[in-house]
Coordinates of C-alpha atoms in Angstrom, one line a residue:
M572 CA -2.1 -26.4 11.2
P573 CA 0.8 -24.3 9.8
Y574 CA 0.1 -22.8 6.4
E575 CA 2.2 -23.8 3.4
Q576 CA 4.7 -21.1 2.4
T577 CA 5.3 -20.6 -1.3
M578 CA 7.2 -18.0 -3.4
H579 CA 6.7 -17.4 -7.1
M580 CA 9.2 -15.4 -9.3
L581 CA 7.3 -12.9 -11.4
D582 CA 8.2 -10.9 -14.4
G583 CA 10.3 -7.8 -13.9
G584 CA 11.9 -9.1 -10.7
S585 CA 8.8 -9.0 -8.5
V586 CA 8.1 -11.9 -6.1
M587 CA 4.8 -13.3 -4.9
A588 CA 4.7 -14.7 -1.4
E589 CA 1.7 -16.8 -0.4
C590 CA 0.9 -18.2 3.1
G591 CA -2.6 -19.0 4.1
P592 CA -4.8 -15.9 3.6
M593 CA -1.7 -13.7 2.7
R594 CA -0.8 -13.1 -0.9
L595 CA 1.9 -10.4 -1.3
V596 CA 3.4 -9.1 -4.5
I597 CA 6.7 -7.5 -3.6
S598 CA 8.6 -5.1 -5.9
S599 CA 11.7 -3.1 -5.0
F600 CA 14.2 -1.0 -6.9
I601 CA 17.5 0.8 -6.6
G602 CA 17.0 3.5 -9.1
K603 CA 15.5 1.8 -12.1
V604 CA 17.0 -1.6 -11.3
S605 CA 14.7 -4.3 -9.9
Q606 CA 16.1 -6.1 -6.8
R607 CA 14.8 -9.6 -7.1
E608 CA 17.1 -11.1 -4.4
M609 CA 15.9 -8.4 -1.9
N610 CA 12.3 -9.2 -2.8
V611 CA 13.0 -12.9 -2.0
Q612 CA 14.5 -11.9 1.4
A613 CA 11.5 -9.7 2.1
A614 CA 9.1 -12.6 1.1
R615 CA 10.8 -14.8 3.7
A616 CA 10.4 -12.1 6.3
S617 CA 6.7 -11.7 5.5
F618 CA 6.1 -15.4 6.5
G619 CA 7.5 -14.5 10.0
Y620 CA 5.3 -11.4 10.2
L621 CA 2.2 -13.5 9.5
E622 CA 3.2 -16.1 12.1
R623 CA 3.5 -13.3 14.7
V624 CA 0.0 -12.1 14.0
A625 CA -1.4 -15.6 14.0
R626 CA 0.0 -16.2 17.5
M627 CA -2.0 -13.2 18.8
L628 CA -5.3 -13.8 17.0
D629 CA -7.2 -14.3 20.2
V630 CA -6.3 -10.8 21.3
L631 CA -6.5 -9.2 17.9
R632 CA -10.0 -10.4 17.2
R633 CA -11.4 -8.4 20.1
R634 CA -13.1 -5.0 19.6
Q635 CA -10.4 -2.3 19.9
T636 CA -12.0 -0.9 23.1
R637 CA -11.1 -4.2 24.8
V638 CA -7.5 -4.6 23.6
E639 CA -4.5 -3.3 25.6
Q640 CA -2.5 -0.7 23.7
D641 CA 0.9 -1.7 25.2
L642 CA 1.1 -5.2 23.5
E643 CA 4.6 -6.6 23.3
D644 CA 4.6 -7.3 19.6
S645 CA 5.2 -4.3 17.4
L646 CA 2.9 -5.5 14.6
A647 CA 0.1 -6.0 17.1
R648 CA 0.7 -2.5 18.6
E649 CA 0.5 -1.0 15.1
M650 CA -2.8 -2.7 14.3
V651 CA -4.3 -1.5 17.6
R652 CA -3.0 2.1 17.0
S653 CA -4.5 2.2 13.6
V654 CA -8.0 1.2 14.6
I655 CA -7.9 3.5 17.6
A656 CA -6.9 6.4 15.3
V657 CA -9.8 5.7 13.0
G658 CA -12.1 5.7 16.1
D659 CA -14.8 3.1 15.0
G660 CA -15.7 1.1 18.1
D661 CA -17.0 -1.8 15.9
L662 CA -13.5 -2.4 14.4
T663 CA -11.1 -5.0 15.8
P664 CA -7.3 -4.7 15.1
M665 CA -7.8 -7.2 12.3
A666 CA -9.2 -4.4 10.2
A667 CA -5.6 -3.3 9.8
V668 CA -3.9 -6.7 9.4
A669 CA -3.2 -6.7 5.7
G670 CA -1.9 -3.1 5.6
T671 CA 0.2 -3.6 8.7
I672 CA 2.0 -6.7 7.2
G673 CA 2.5 -4.8 4.0
D674 CA 4.0 -1.9 5.9
A675 CA 6.4 -4.2 7.7
V676 CA 7.6 -5.7 4.4
A677 CA 8.0 -2.3 2.8
D678 CA 9.9 -1.0 5.8
Y679 CA 12.2 -4.1 5.7
L680 CA 13.2 -3.2 2.1
Q681 CA 13.5 0.5 2.6
E682 CA 15.8 0.0 5.6
R683 CA 18.1 -2.0 3.3
G684 CA 18.6 0.7 0.8
M685 CA 15.8 0.3 -1.7
T686 CA 14.8 3.6 -3.3
K687 CA 11.4 2.5 -4.5
V688 CA 9.2 -0.2 -2.8
V689 CA 5.7 -1.4 -3.7
V690 CA 4.1 -4.2 -1.6
N691 CA 0.6 -5.2 -2.6
N692 CA -1.1 -7.4 0.0
G693 CA -4.4 -8.4 -1.8
G694 CA -5.1 -4.8 -2.8
D695 CA -3.8 -3.1 0.3
I696 CA -0.6 -1.4 -0.9
A697 CA 2.4 -0.1 1.0
V698 CA 4.7 2.3 -0.9
R699 CA 8.1 3.6 0.1
L700 CA 9.9 6.2 -2.0
Q701 CA 13.2 8.0 -1.9
E702 CA 14.6 10.9 -3.9
E703 CA 12.4 11.8 -6.8
E704 CA 10.6 8.5 -7.2
S705 CA 6.9 8.2 -7.9
V706 CA 4.3 5.5 -8.5
R707 CA 1.1 5.2 -10.4
V708 CA -1.6 3.2 -8.7
G709 CA -4.7 1.8 -10.4
I710 CA -8.0 2.8 -8.8
R711 CA -11.2 0.7 -9.1
T712 CA -14.7 2.0 -8.4
D713 CA -16.0 -1.6 -8.0
V714 CA -13.9 -4.1 -5.9
S715 CA -15.5 -7.0 -7.7
N716 CA -14.3 -5.8 -11.1
P717 CA -10.6 -6.4 -11.8
D718 CA -10.5 -3.5 -14.3
Y719 CA -9.1 -0.2 -13.2
D720 CA -11.1 3.0 -13.8
D721 CA -8.5 5.6 -12.9
V722 CA -4.8 6.0 -12.1
L723 CA -3.6 7.8 -9.0
V724 CA -0.1 9.4 -9.0
L725 CA 1.8 9.4 -5.7
G726 CA 5.1 11.1 -5.0
P727 CA 7.6 12.6 -5.0
G728 CA 7.7 14.6 -1.8
C729 CA 6.6 11.9 0.6
S730 CA 8.5 8.8 1.5
S731 CA 5.7 6.6 2.8
W732 CA 2.2 6.0 1.4
G733 CA -0.6 3.5 2.1
I734 CA -3.5 2.7 -0.2
A735 CA -6.4 0.4 0.7
T736 CA -9.8 -0.3 -0.7
S737 CA -12.9 -1.9 0.9
G738 CA -16.4 -2.5 -0.4
L739 CA -19.1 -5.0 -1.3
G740 CA -17.5 -8.0 -3.1
G741 CA -14.1 -7.5 -1.6
R742 CA -12.0 -9.9 0.5
S743 CA -13.5 -8.7 3.8
L744 CA -17.0 -8.2 5.0
T745 CA -18.6 -4.8 4.8
R746 CA -21.5 -3.2 6.7
G747 CA -22.1 -0.6 3.9
I748 CA -23.2 -0.6 0.3
A749 CA -20.2 1.0 -1.4
S750 CA -18.8 -0.8 -4.4
A751 CA -15.5 0.7 -3.4
A752 CA -14.0 3.0 -0.7
T753 CA -10.4 3.8 -1.5
I754 CA -8.2 5.5 1.1
V755 CA -4.8 7.0 0.9
A756 CA -2.9 7.5 4.2
S757 CA 0.7 7.7 5.3
T758 CA 0.8 4.0 6.1
A759 CA -1.1 1.0 4.7
S760 CA -2.1 0.1 8.2
L761 CA -4.0 3.3 8.6
A762 CA -5.5 3.1 5.1
D763 CA -6.7 -0.4 5.7
A764 CA -8.6 0.4 8.9
A765 CA -9.9 3.6 7.5
A766 CA -11.2 2.0 4.3
T767 CA -13.2 -0.5 6.3
A768 CA -14.7 2.4 8.4
V769 CA -15.5 4.6 5.4
A770 CA -17.1 1.7 3.4
N771 CA -19.2 0.8 6.5
A772 CA -20.4 4.4 6.7
S773 CA -22.1 4.1 3.3
F774 CA -25.0 2.0 4.6
V775 CA -28.6 3.1 3.8
E776 CA -31.7 1.2 4.5
D777 CA -33.6 0.0 1.4
D778 CA -35.6 -3.1 0.4
Q779 CA -32.8 -3.7 -2.2
V780 CA -30.1 -4.0 0.5
V781 CA -29.8 -7.5 2.0
Q782 CA -27.9 -7.9 5.3
R783 CA -27.2 -10.9 7.5
Y784 CA -25.3 -11.4 10.7
A785 CA -21.5 -11.6 10.1
E786 CA -21.2 -15.0 11.7
E787 CA -23.8 -16.4 9.3
V788 CA -21.6 -15.4 6.4
D789 CA -18.3 -16.2 7.9
P790 CA -18.2 -18.4 11.1
Q791 CA -14.7 -17.3 11.8
T792 CA -15.5 -13.6 11.6
D793 CA -14.1 -11.1 14.2
I794 CA -17.3 -9.0 14.2
R795 CA -19.9 -11.5 15.5
G796 CA -23.2 -10.0 16.3
L797 CA -23.0 -7.2 13.7
T798 CA -24.9 -7.2 10.4
V799 CA -23.1 -7.1 7.1
T800 CA -24.2 -6.5 3.6
V801 CA -24.5 -9.5 1.3
K802 CA -26.4 -8.1 -1.7
V803 CA -27.4 -4.8 -3.1
G804 CA -30.0 -4.7 -5.9
R805 CA -31.1 -1.7 -7.9
I806 CA -31.4 1.3 -5.7
I807 CA -32.7 4.7 -6.7
P808 CA -30.1 7.3 -7.5
E809 CA -31.1 9.4 -4.5
K810 CA -30.3 6.5 -2.1
G811 CA -26.9 6.2 -3.9
R812 CA -26.2 9.9 -3.4
I813 CA -27.1 9.6 0.3
A814 CA -24.8 6.6 0.7
V815 CA -21.9 8.4 -1.0
S816 CA -22.5 11.5 1.2
K817 CA -22.5 9.5 4.4
A818 CA -19.2 7.8 3.5
M819 CA -17.6 11.0 2.4
D820 CA -18.6 12.7 5.6
R821 CA -16.8 10.0 7.5
A822 CA -13.8 10.3 5.2
E823 CA -13.6 14.1 5.5
E824 CA -13.7 13.7 9.3
L825 CA -10.7 11.4 9.1
V826 CA -8.9 13.9 6.8
G827 CA -9.7 16.7 9.2
R828 CA -8.1 14.8 12.1
G829 CA -5.0 14.0 10.0
V830 CA -5.7 10.2 10.1
I831 CA -5.9 9.9 6.3
L832 CA -4.8 12.0 3.3
G833 CA -7.7 11.4 1.0
A834 CA -10.6 9.2 -0.1
L835 CA -12.7 8.1 -3.1
V836 CA -16.1 6.4 -2.6
A837 CA -18.3 4.8 -5.3
V838 CA -21.9 3.5 -4.9
G839 CA -23.9 2.3 -7.9
G840 CA -22.0 4.3 -10.4
Q841 CA -21.9 7.5 -8.3
T842 CA -18.7 8.7 -6.8
G843 CA -17.4 11.2 -4.4
M844 CA -13.8 12.2 -3.6
T845 CA -11.7 14.5 -1.5
S846 CA -9.4 17.2 -3.0
F847 CA -6.4 14.8 -2.6
F848 CA -7.9 12.5 -5.3
K849 CA -9.1 15.4 -7.5
D850 CA -5.6 16.7 -7.7
R851 CA -3.9 13.4 -8.4
L852 CA -6.1 11.2 -10.6
N853 CA -4.8 10.7 -14.1
V854 CA -2.0 13.3 -13.7

C-alpha cells in the first residue's frame, strides 16, 4: 500500500516532508534568505526518492556481500557503496538509507543554486555549503534524550558534510550498548552506515546487557539471525570504558582509511571522541 505523502510549512521557511518511515526537515538559503519554494520542490522530489528505494527493498535488505555493486538505480548504488566502504559484513545497504535520501535532497537543492542546505532525515543530516557558509549542529550523548549536550561547528572550507547518530533507543536496532555514536563524514550516506557500525562495536558482555534476536524485536528487520541490544542496566565504569574504547577503535580505523572524518561515542556517561570533534565542539 502506498504511503500517504504530506508536507508541513515550518517557521523560517523550512518544510517537513513525511512519507511512511521518512520524515525530512528541509532548509535552504541563498545568502541569508530562506527559500521556501525550493524547499517545497525538494520535498516533492524526496517522495520520488523514497519510492525508488521501496521498489528495490528485496535487494537492499540483503547483506552487502550478496548485493551487486552495479545496480541501475543511483540511490541503490550509493547505499551499497557506503556499506562496502565501512566494511562491516553484517550491514545491509539499508544501513545507509536515511543518509542517502538526505544526500539526494541536499544535492537537488545545491544543484539549483542554494548556498546553504540542511536536510535532517530523522537525525541523519546532509549539509551542503558554498562560499563562507557554516552550520552549527546539536550533538546528543543519548539518542533517547531530545536535549543537546554540545554544538558542533561545520564549515567553511568544505562543501559537503554528513552527520549521523546511532545508539540504543534510536530509530534503528543496534548490536552495541552505546547511548550514542555520532559520525561526521563527507556525505550523510557514509555517516549513516558508519554510525551503525561504530555503535555496534560498543558491545560488551555483561549480566546487565539484554539482547534478543533482531526478528523478535522487529519482524521486518533486515538483519535476521543477529542479536541486538534491547536493554542496558547499570554496568560498572570499567565495562563502560571498554565499550567506548572498542567503538573508538572502530571509528579510528574508519578515519584512518578516509571513510569518515570524525566520531564521538558515549556509553553510560563516558565519552570518547576523535580530534575532529575535539577541535570543533562549542567553537
